[in-house]
Short mmCIF file of N, CA and C in Angstrom, two decimals:
data_model
loop_
_atom_site.label_atom_id
_atom_site.label_comp_id
_atom_site.label_asym_id
_atom_site.label_seq_id
_atom_site.Cartn_x
_atom_site.Cartn_y
_atom_site.Cartn_z
N GLN S 1 -20.22 -4.30 -1.55
CA GLN S 1 -19.82 -3.29 -2.11
C GLN S 1 -18.26 -3.41 -1.88
N VAL S 2 -17.65 -2.73 -2.59
CA VAL S 2 -16.20 -2.78 -2.35
C VAL S 2 -15.60 -1.99 -1.06
N GLN S 3 -14.83 -2.79 -0.17
CA GLN S 3 -14.47 -2.10 0.98
C GLN S 3 -12.86 -2.40 1.36
N LEU S 4 -12.26 -1.68 1.69
CA LEU S 4 -10.84 -1.78 2.14
C LEU S 4 -10.39 -1.26 3.40
N VAL S 5 -10.09 -1.88 4.27
CA VAL S 5 -10.00 -1.57 5.77
C VAL S 5 -8.58 -1.99 6.03
N GLU S 6 -7.80 -0.75 6.38
CA GLU S 6 -6.17 -0.82 6.88
C GLU S 6 -6.27 -1.07 8.44
N SER S 7 -5.27 -1.71 8.69
CA SER S 7 -4.93 -1.80 10.40
C SER S 7 -3.82 -2.13 10.42
N GLY S 8 -3.33 -1.89 11.79
CA GLY S 8 -1.75 -2.15 12.23
C GLY S 8 -0.88 -1.12 12.23
N GLY S 9 -1.40 0.10 12.17
CA GLY S 9 -0.57 1.33 12.43
C GLY S 9 -0.34 1.58 13.99
N GLY S 10 0.48 2.47 14.16
CA GLY S 10 0.59 3.01 15.55
C GLY S 10 2.18 3.54 15.76
N LEU S 11 2.54 3.51 16.89
CA LEU S 11 3.81 4.22 17.20
C LEU S 11 4.86 3.35 17.24
N VAL S 12 5.92 3.66 16.52
CA VAL S 12 7.07 2.68 16.56
C VAL S 12 8.28 3.58 16.65
N GLN S 13 9.51 2.85 17.10
CA GLN S 13 10.69 3.61 17.30
C GLN S 13 11.43 3.70 16.19
N PRO S 14 12.26 4.46 15.89
CA PRO S 14 13.12 4.73 14.81
C PRO S 14 14.06 3.29 14.60
N GLY S 15 13.95 2.88 13.30
CA GLY S 15 14.56 1.51 13.25
C GLY S 15 13.76 0.32 13.62
N GLY S 16 12.71 0.59 14.08
CA GLY S 16 11.72 -0.39 14.20
C GLY S 16 11.01 -1.04 13.29
N SER S 17 10.15 -1.95 13.37
CA SER S 17 9.38 -2.58 12.31
C SER S 17 7.84 -2.51 12.57
N LEU S 18 7.05 -2.51 11.52
CA LEU S 18 5.38 -2.61 11.74
C LEU S 18 5.02 -3.21 10.67
N THR S 19 3.90 -3.95 10.64
CA THR S 19 3.52 -4.64 9.80
C THR S 19 1.80 -4.16 9.61
N LEU S 20 1.31 -3.31 8.34
CA LEU S 20 0.13 -3.13 8.20
C LEU S 20 -0.83 -4.44 7.49
N SER S 21 -1.94 -4.12 7.62
CA SER S 21 -2.80 -5.12 6.76
C SER S 21 -3.83 -4.21 6.15
N CYS S 22 -4.36 -4.93 5.18
CA CYS S 22 -5.48 -4.22 4.24
C CYS S 22 -6.39 -5.27 4.07
N GLY S 23 -7.73 -5.49 4.77
CA GLY S 23 -8.58 -6.40 4.34
C GLY S 23 -9.49 -5.82 3.30
N ALA S 24 -9.71 -6.80 2.34
CA ALA S 24 -10.61 -6.43 1.17
C ALA S 24 -11.89 -7.25 1.16
N SER S 25 -13.00 -6.47 0.66
CA SER S 25 -14.25 -7.27 0.71
C SER S 25 -14.98 -6.47 -0.47
N GLY S 26 -15.82 -7.42 -1.06
CA GLY S 26 -16.64 -6.96 -2.10
C GLY S 26 -16.03 -7.38 -3.35
N PHE S 27 -14.85 -7.74 -3.43
CA PHE S 27 -14.21 -8.30 -4.71
C PHE S 27 -13.18 -9.28 -4.44
N MET S 28 -12.65 -10.06 -5.21
CA MET S 28 -11.72 -10.77 -5.04
C MET S 28 -10.19 -10.45 -5.31
N LEU S 29 -9.41 -10.28 -3.99
CA LEU S 29 -8.31 -9.79 -4.05
C LEU S 29 -7.28 -10.24 -5.15
N GLN S 30 -7.49 -11.58 -5.42
CA GLN S 30 -6.70 -12.24 -6.48
C GLN S 30 -6.63 -11.97 -7.80
N ASP S 31 -7.74 -10.98 -8.14
CA ASP S 31 -8.03 -10.45 -9.48
C ASP S 31 -7.61 -9.01 -9.51
N TYR S 32 -6.81 -8.54 -8.65
CA TYR S 32 -6.58 -7.02 -8.85
C TYR S 32 -5.29 -6.79 -8.20
N GLY S 33 -4.38 -5.92 -8.77
CA GLY S 33 -3.45 -5.31 -8.34
C GLY S 33 -3.70 -4.41 -7.22
N MET S 34 -2.92 -4.19 -6.43
CA MET S 34 -2.96 -3.29 -5.03
C MET S 34 -1.94 -2.46 -4.95
N CYS S 35 -2.01 -1.28 -4.22
CA CYS S 35 -0.89 -0.37 -3.66
C CYS S 35 -1.22 0.05 -2.42
N TRP S 36 -0.23 0.23 -1.79
CA TRP S 36 -0.09 1.07 -0.49
C TRP S 36 0.39 2.73 -0.83
N PHE S 37 -0.52 3.50 -0.27
CA PHE S 37 0.04 4.67 -0.40
C PHE S 37 0.26 5.33 0.93
N ARG S 38 0.87 6.29 1.07
CA ARG S 38 0.97 7.20 2.35
C ARG S 38 1.00 8.70 2.18
N GLN S 39 0.29 9.70 3.10
CA GLN S 39 0.25 10.83 3.19
C GLN S 39 0.71 11.71 4.53
N ALA S 40 1.65 12.47 4.15
CA ALA S 40 1.91 13.21 5.63
C ALA S 40 1.16 14.51 5.48
N PRO S 41 1.07 15.27 6.78
CA PRO S 41 0.45 16.54 6.64
C PRO S 41 0.99 17.33 5.74
N GLY S 42 0.31 18.04 4.95
CA GLY S 42 0.61 19.08 4.16
C GLY S 42 1.30 18.58 2.65
N LYS S 43 1.32 17.27 2.66
CA LYS S 43 1.95 16.63 1.56
C LYS S 43 0.92 15.83 0.66
N GLU S 44 1.60 15.68 -0.69
CA GLU S 44 0.59 14.98 -1.52
C GLU S 44 0.79 13.41 -1.06
N ARG S 45 -0.40 12.63 -1.38
CA ARG S 45 -0.51 11.31 -1.13
C ARG S 45 0.41 10.68 -2.07
N GLU S 46 1.49 9.80 -1.73
CA GLU S 46 2.44 9.13 -2.60
C GLU S 46 2.35 7.83 -2.66
N GLY S 47 2.76 7.18 -3.60
CA GLY S 47 2.71 5.69 -3.72
C GLY S 47 3.70 4.96 -3.05
N VAL S 48 3.76 4.00 -2.19
CA VAL S 48 4.65 3.30 -1.58
C VAL S 48 5.26 2.02 -2.15
N SER S 49 4.28 1.38 -2.40
CA SER S 49 4.53 -0.20 -2.76
C SER S 49 3.37 -0.77 -3.24
N SER S 50 3.34 -1.08 -4.51
CA SER S 50 2.32 -1.96 -5.13
C SER S 50 2.68 -3.30 -5.18
N SER S 51 1.48 -4.23 -5.19
CA SER S 51 1.40 -5.73 -5.18
C SER S 51 0.69 -5.77 -6.85
N SER S 52 1.52 -6.46 -7.70
CA SER S 52 0.63 -7.00 -8.69
C SER S 52 -0.29 -8.18 -8.27
N ARG S 53 -1.39 -8.49 -9.29
CA ARG S 53 -2.06 -9.62 -8.81
C ARG S 53 -1.29 -10.76 -9.37
N TYR S 54 -0.21 -10.56 -10.05
CA TYR S 54 0.62 -11.84 -10.19
C TYR S 54 1.64 -11.69 -9.28
N GLU S 55 1.51 -12.01 -8.01
CA GLU S 55 2.60 -12.04 -6.72
C GLU S 55 3.56 -13.21 -7.36
N PRO S 56 4.86 -12.96 -7.15
CA PRO S 56 5.43 -11.98 -6.39
C PRO S 56 5.93 -10.56 -6.78
N ASP S 57 5.29 -10.34 -8.07
CA ASP S 57 5.67 -8.86 -8.85
C ASP S 57 5.25 -7.82 -8.01
N ALA S 58 6.08 -6.99 -7.85
CA ALA S 58 5.88 -5.95 -6.79
C ALA S 58 6.48 -4.48 -7.26
N TYR S 59 6.24 -3.56 -7.03
CA TYR S 59 7.01 -2.32 -7.23
C TYR S 59 7.20 -1.51 -6.00
N TYR S 60 8.23 -0.69 -5.90
CA TYR S 60 8.49 0.07 -4.56
C TYR S 60 9.01 1.45 -4.85
N ALA S 61 8.71 2.31 -4.28
CA ALA S 61 9.09 3.66 -4.16
C ALA S 61 10.60 3.70 -3.83
N ASN S 62 11.49 4.62 -4.47
CA ASN S 62 12.57 4.71 -4.12
C ASN S 62 13.02 5.00 -2.59
N ALA S 63 12.34 5.53 -2.03
CA ALA S 63 12.48 5.84 -0.67
C ALA S 63 12.40 4.67 0.34
N VAL S 64 11.58 3.65 -0.09
CA VAL S 64 11.37 2.47 0.68
C VAL S 64 11.83 1.09 0.23
N LYS S 65 12.48 1.36 -0.75
CA LYS S 65 13.22 0.13 -1.36
C LYS S 65 14.44 -0.52 -0.55
N GLY S 66 14.22 -1.67 -0.10
CA GLY S 66 15.12 -2.46 0.63
C GLY S 66 14.56 -2.33 1.98
N ARG S 67 13.67 -1.84 2.37
CA ARG S 67 12.96 -1.71 3.55
C ARG S 67 11.59 -1.89 3.94
N PHE S 68 11.01 -1.90 2.77
CA PHE S 68 9.63 -2.37 3.07
C PHE S 68 9.44 -3.45 1.89
N THR S 69 8.27 -4.16 2.46
CA THR S 69 7.93 -5.40 1.49
C THR S 69 6.56 -5.60 1.56
N VAL S 70 5.84 -5.68 0.42
CA VAL S 70 4.53 -5.95 -0.09
C VAL S 70 4.19 -7.39 -0.25
N SER S 71 3.04 -7.82 0.42
CA SER S 71 2.66 -9.16 0.11
C SER S 71 1.19 -9.25 0.22
N ARG S 72 0.76 -10.51 -0.03
CA ARG S 72 -0.69 -10.72 -0.03
C ARG S 72 -1.07 -12.06 0.35
N ASP S 73 -2.11 -12.17 0.89
CA ASP S 73 -2.55 -13.65 1.06
C ASP S 73 -3.98 -13.53 0.54
N ASN S 74 -4.04 -14.16 -0.70
CA ASN S 74 -5.30 -14.26 -1.41
C ASN S 74 -6.49 -14.82 -0.73
N ALA S 75 -6.14 -16.04 -0.33
CA ALA S 75 -7.24 -16.80 0.41
C ALA S 75 -7.89 -15.97 1.55
N LYS S 76 -7.16 -15.05 2.16
CA LYS S 76 -7.82 -14.11 3.14
C LYS S 76 -8.13 -12.95 2.74
N ASN S 77 -7.95 -12.58 1.56
CA ASN S 77 -8.13 -11.13 0.88
C ASN S 77 -7.56 -10.34 1.45
N THR S 78 -6.31 -10.50 1.98
CA THR S 78 -5.80 -9.40 2.61
C THR S 78 -4.16 -8.82 2.11
N LEU S 79 -4.09 -7.71 1.96
CA LEU S 79 -2.83 -7.14 1.56
C LEU S 79 -2.10 -6.81 2.87
N TYR S 80 -0.61 -7.10 2.68
CA TYR S 80 0.30 -6.49 3.84
C TYR S 80 1.30 -5.66 3.40
N LEU S 81 1.72 -4.82 4.18
CA LEU S 81 2.96 -4.08 4.16
C LEU S 81 3.80 -4.20 5.29
N HIS S 82 4.92 -4.83 5.03
CA HIS S 82 5.89 -5.24 6.20
C HIS S 82 7.13 -3.92 5.92
N MET S 83 7.05 -3.13 6.84
CA MET S 83 7.88 -2.16 7.03
C MET S 83 9.17 -2.13 7.81
N ASN S 84 10.34 -2.24 7.58
CA ASN S 84 11.44 -2.37 8.45
C ASN S 84 12.44 -1.07 8.30
N ASN S 85 13.13 -1.01 9.46
CA ASN S 85 14.26 0.06 9.46
C ASN S 85 13.47 1.26 9.42
N LEU S 86 12.39 1.52 10.26
CA LEU S 86 11.49 2.91 9.94
C LEU S 86 12.37 4.07 10.34
N LYS S 87 12.11 5.37 9.69
CA LYS S 87 12.75 6.31 9.81
C LYS S 87 11.96 7.42 10.45
N PRO S 88 12.47 8.07 11.29
CA PRO S 88 11.64 9.18 12.03
C PRO S 88 11.37 10.31 10.88
N GLU S 89 10.36 10.90 10.80
CA GLU S 89 9.65 11.47 9.84
C GLU S 89 8.28 12.01 10.17
N TYR S 90 7.90 13.05 9.44
CA TYR S 90 6.37 13.25 9.73
C TYR S 90 5.34 12.01 9.83
N PRO S 91 4.42 11.92 10.82
CA PRO S 91 3.38 10.75 10.73
C PRO S 91 2.82 10.82 9.43
N ALA S 92 2.36 9.68 9.19
CA ALA S 92 1.87 9.52 7.65
C ALA S 92 0.82 8.48 7.90
N VAL S 93 -0.40 8.78 7.28
CA VAL S 93 -1.61 7.89 7.13
C VAL S 93 -1.37 7.04 5.84
N TYR S 94 -1.30 5.73 5.92
CA TYR S 94 -0.95 4.73 4.99
C TYR S 94 -2.53 3.96 4.60
N TYR S 95 -2.65 4.17 3.06
CA TYR S 95 -3.71 3.76 2.49
C TYR S 95 -3.49 2.64 1.57
N CYS S 96 -4.29 1.71 1.65
CA CYS S 96 -4.38 0.84 0.47
C CYS S 96 -5.44 1.08 -0.56
N ALA S 97 -5.13 0.76 -1.63
CA ALA S 97 -6.10 1.05 -2.78
C ALA S 97 -6.08 -0.19 -3.93
N ARG S 98 -7.08 0.05 -4.83
CA ARG S 98 -7.35 -0.88 -5.42
C ARG S 98 -6.81 -0.43 -7.20
N LEU S 99 -6.24 -1.46 -7.74
CA LEU S 99 -5.69 -1.05 -9.11
C LEU S 99 -6.71 -1.34 -10.21
N ARG S 100 -6.95 -0.05 -11.04
CA ARG S 100 -7.96 -0.36 -11.91
C ARG S 100 -7.59 -1.50 -12.92
N ASP S 101 -6.30 -1.39 -13.38
CA ASP S 101 -5.91 -2.45 -14.20
C ASP S 101 -4.46 -2.70 -14.04
N ASN S 102 -4.20 -4.10 -13.79
CA ASN S 102 -3.03 -4.43 -13.30
C ASN S 102 -1.54 -3.95 -14.19
N ARG S 103 -1.89 -3.64 -15.40
CA ARG S 103 -0.86 -3.38 -16.12
C ARG S 103 -0.03 -2.18 -15.59
N TRP S 104 -0.85 -1.18 -14.78
CA TRP S 104 -0.09 -0.19 -14.64
C TRP S 104 0.43 0.07 -12.90
N TYR S 105 0.73 -1.30 -12.36
CA TYR S 105 1.21 -1.44 -11.05
C TYR S 105 2.45 -0.63 -10.77
N LYS S 106 3.35 -0.61 -11.78
CA LYS S 106 4.52 0.04 -11.58
C LYS S 106 4.75 1.50 -11.22
N TYR S 107 3.57 2.24 -11.70
CA TYR S 107 3.43 3.70 -11.85
C TYR S 107 3.39 4.34 -10.37
N LEU S 108 2.67 3.55 -9.41
CA LEU S 108 2.45 4.20 -8.13
C LEU S 108 1.91 5.66 -8.16
N ASN S 109 0.97 5.58 -8.89
CA ASN S 109 0.12 6.99 -9.24
C ASN S 109 -1.37 6.96 -8.76
N LYS S 110 -1.74 7.61 -7.80
CA LYS S 110 -3.17 7.28 -7.45
C LYS S 110 -4.29 7.53 -8.40
N ARG S 111 -3.77 8.02 -9.65
CA ARG S 111 -4.87 8.13 -10.67
C ARG S 111 -5.33 6.79 -11.25
N TYR S 112 -4.46 5.73 -10.96
CA TYR S 112 -4.78 4.44 -11.36
C TYR S 112 -5.71 3.58 -10.56
N TYR S 113 -6.10 4.18 -9.47
CA TYR S 113 -6.83 3.44 -8.34
C TYR S 113 -8.24 3.93 -8.19
N ASP S 114 -9.05 2.84 -7.88
CA ASP S 114 -10.54 3.19 -8.09
C ASP S 114 -11.11 3.27 -6.64
N PHE S 115 -10.53 2.28 -5.61
CA PHE S 115 -11.11 2.32 -4.28
C PHE S 115 -9.97 2.54 -3.53
N TRP S 116 -10.39 3.11 -2.20
CA TRP S 116 -9.37 3.44 -1.05
C TRP S 116 -9.99 2.97 0.10
N GLY S 117 -9.07 2.50 1.09
CA GLY S 117 -9.44 2.43 2.54
C GLY S 117 -9.46 3.76 2.98
N GLN S 118 -9.75 3.72 4.46
CA GLN S 118 -9.85 4.85 5.38
C GLN S 118 -8.23 5.25 5.87
N GLY S 119 -7.51 4.36 5.72
CA GLY S 119 -6.14 4.69 6.15
C GLY S 119 -5.86 4.19 7.69
N THR S 120 -4.64 3.97 7.89
CA THR S 120 -3.95 3.89 9.22
C THR S 120 -3.07 4.62 9.50
N LYS S 121 -2.82 5.26 10.80
CA LYS S 121 -1.72 5.91 10.97
C LYS S 121 -0.40 5.55 11.66
N VAL S 122 0.69 5.76 10.86
CA VAL S 122 2.14 5.14 11.26
C VAL S 122 2.95 6.63 11.79
N THR S 123 3.30 6.54 13.01
CA THR S 123 4.22 7.61 13.55
C THR S 123 5.55 6.75 14.11
N VAL S 124 6.67 7.44 13.64
CA VAL S 124 7.86 6.74 13.82
C VAL S 124 8.63 7.84 14.76
N SER S 125 8.98 7.74 15.96
CA SER S 125 9.28 8.85 16.93
C SER S 125 9.89 7.86 18.08
N SER S 126 11.02 8.50 18.65
CA SER S 126 11.52 8.11 19.78
C SER S 126 10.97 8.73 20.98
#
């Protein structure tokens, strides 16, 4: 069965960096676009960065452009999110999700994703 498992979250200081991982099983990552979402308390889950199956094609939310980089290692069936210059804000749970159809990877809308991981929490605080 399809399973996505995020890891790598934790506490990081403002301006720091963190890399999240999403291990996929039950399907071949190389065949699917993927996306990282995040959700802060009381807020809607929002798209952060998508990775087209045709790497290096990717898309980023305006809030993270220039600071975050999505990548994948298809041989390891793993998706990554490299986060730099992290800003202090509400803690957020980051989720990875599988895109139904790669053509929609630029939309960063959760409606286009069919499977989700359990999330990993990121807290940026001094």
